[in-house]
PDB file of C-alpha atoms in Angstrom:
ATOM      1  CA  MET C 181      -3.948   4.837  -1.848  1.00 95.00           C
ATOM      2  CA  MET C 182      -7.318   6.360  -2.691  1.00 97.00           C
ATOM      3  CA  ALA C 183     -10.684   4.633  -2.202  1.00 98.00           C
ATOM      4  CA  VAL C 184     -13.521   5.985  -4.337  1.00 98.00           C
ATOM      5  CA  TYR C 185     -17.232   5.379  -3.797  1.00 98.00           C
ATOM      6  CA  GLY C 186     -19.703   6.421  -6.490  1.00 97.00           C
ATOM      7  CA  GLY C 187     -17.114   6.864  -9.220  1.00 96.00           C
ATOM      8  CA  CYS C 188     -13.946   5.296 -10.523  1.00 95.00           C
ATOM      9  CA  VAL C 189     -10.653   5.999 -12.244  1.00 94.00           C
ATOM     10  CA  GLU C 190      -8.247   3.324 -13.422  1.00 91.00           C
ATOM     11  CA  HIS C 191      -4.918   3.545 -11.598  1.00 93.00           C
ATOM     12  CA  PRO C 192      -2.876   1.096  -9.493  1.00 93.00           C
ATOM     13  CA  GLN C 193      -3.218   3.339  -6.422  1.00 93.00           C
ATOM     14  CA  VAL C 194      -7.010   3.711  -6.701  1.00 96.00           C
ATOM     15  CA  VAL C 195      -9.554   1.271  -5.307  1.00 97.00           C
ATOM     16  CA  CYS C 196     -13.095   1.686  -6.637  1.00 97.00           C
ATOM     17  CA  VAL C 197     -15.613   0.456  -4.082  1.00 97.00           C
ATOM     18  CA  LYS C 198     -19.245  -0.398  -4.723  1.00 96.00           C
ATOM     19  CA  SER C 199     -20.695  -0.253  -1.228  1.00 95.00           C
ATOM     20  CA  ARG C 200     -20.621   1.865   1.886  1.00 93.00           C
ATOM     21  CA  LYS C 201     -19.381  -1.166   3.835  1.00 95.00           C
ATOM     22  CA  GLU C 202     -16.477  -1.626   1.445  1.00 96.00           C
ATOM     23  CA  LEU C 203     -15.599   2.086   1.690  1.00 96.00           C
ATOM     24  CA  LEU C 204     -15.637   1.861   5.494  1.00 94.00           C
ATOM     25  CA  SER C 205     -13.033  -0.910   5.312  1.00 96.00           C
ATOM     26  CA  HIS C 206     -10.593   1.683   3.914  1.00 96.00           C
ATOM     27  CA  VAL C 207     -11.009   4.253   6.722  1.00 93.00           C
ATOM     28  CA  GLY C 208      -7.582   5.062   8.139  1.00 94.00           C
ATOM     29  CA  ARG C 209      -5.783   3.273   5.296  1.00 95.00           C
ATOM     30  CA  SER C 210      -6.729   5.338   2.233  1.00 96.00           C
ATOM     31  CA  PHE C 211      -7.709   8.818   1.138  1.00 97.00           C
ATOM     32  CA  LEU C 212     -11.502   8.538   0.901  1.00 98.00           C
ATOM     33  CA  VAL C 213     -13.501  10.064  -1.942  1.00 98.00           C
ATOM     34  CA  VAL C 214     -17.285  10.021  -2.220  1.00 98.00           C
ATOM     35  CA  VAL C 215     -18.992  10.973  -5.468  1.00 98.00           C
ATOM     36  CA  GLY C 216     -22.601  12.095  -5.327  1.00 98.00           C
ATOM     37  CA  ASP C 217     -23.435  11.461  -1.641  1.00 97.00           C
ATOM     38  CA  GLU C 218     -22.544  14.571   0.334  1.00 97.00           C
ATOM     39  CA  ALA C 219     -24.054  13.281   3.588  1.00 97.00           C
ATOM     40  CA  LEU C 220     -21.868  10.166   3.502  1.00 96.00           C
ATOM     41  CA  ALA C 221     -18.780  12.247   2.709  1.00 97.00           C
ATOM     42  CA  ARG C 222     -19.500  14.510   5.684  1.00 97.00           C
ATOM     43  CA  GLU C 223     -20.117  11.543   7.974  1.00 94.00           C
ATOM     44  CA  LEU C 224     -16.764   9.971   7.057  1.00 94.00           C
ATOM     45  CA  GLY C 225     -14.756  13.165   6.685  1.00 95.00           C
ATOM     46  CA  ALA C 226     -14.121  12.175   3.075  1.00 97.00           C
ATOM     47  CA  ALA C 227     -13.535  14.346   0.040  1.00 98.00           C
ATOM     48  CA  TYR C 228     -16.784  15.028  -1.805  1.00 98.00           C
ATOM     49  CA  PHE C 229     -17.279  15.503  -5.544  1.00 98.00           C
ATOM     50  CA  THR C 230     -20.450  16.041  -7.514  1.00 98.00           C
ATOM     51  CA  GLU C 231     -20.660  13.810 -10.572  1.00 97.00           C
ATOM     52  CA  GLU C 232     -19.683  16.774 -12.766  1.00 98.00           C
ATOM     53  CA  GLU C 233     -16.691  17.634 -10.561  1.00 98.00           C
ATOM     54  CA  TRP C 234     -15.597  13.999 -10.556  1.00 98.00           C
ATOM     55  CA  ALA C 235     -15.721  13.871 -14.369  1.00 97.00           C
ATOM     56  CA  GLU C 236     -13.478  16.957 -14.498  1.00 97.00           C
ATOM     57  CA  PHE C 237     -11.084  15.440 -11.948  1.00 96.00           C
ATOM     58  CA  VAL C 238     -10.870  12.164 -13.866  1.00 96.00           C
ATOM     59  CA  LYS C 239     -10.044  14.030 -17.070  1.00 96.00           C
ATOM     60  CA  PHE C 240      -7.316  16.036 -15.284  1.00 95.00           C
ATOM     61  CA  PHE C 241      -5.962  12.931 -13.534  1.00 93.00           C
ATOM     62  CA  GLN C 242      -5.756  10.934 -16.764  1.00 93.00           C
ATOM     63  CA  GLU C 243      -3.889  13.786 -18.453  1.00 94.00           C
ATOM     64  CA  GLU C 244      -1.395  13.885 -15.585  1.00 93.00           C
ATOM     65  CA  VAL C 245      -0.926  10.097 -15.785  1.00 90.00           C
ATOM     66  CA  LYS C 246      -0.119  10.413 -19.497  1.00 91.00           C
ATOM     67  CA  LYS C 247       2.481  13.074 -18.647  1.00 93.00           C
ATOM     68  CA  GLY C 248       3.963  10.779 -16.002  1.00 90.00           C
ATOM     69  CA  ASN C 249       2.979  13.037 -13.100  1.00 85.00           C
ATOM     70  CA  ALA C 250       0.607  10.667 -11.322  1.00 76.00           C
TER      71      ALA C 250
END
């Protein structure tokens, strides 16, 4: 499971959260991703993406889903 704050990608194993509090509820249960807030990512030990990096990741991820690899 992956919890994403600040961005989103449609997939059954991805939860898109809209608040810091909601993201915190996934600590220890999901791979945490923070888009656009490096300080929060550091504080939580989460993966950090800039908005541009996230857009590239989403494109790659969607291509892999179409291929059946994700």
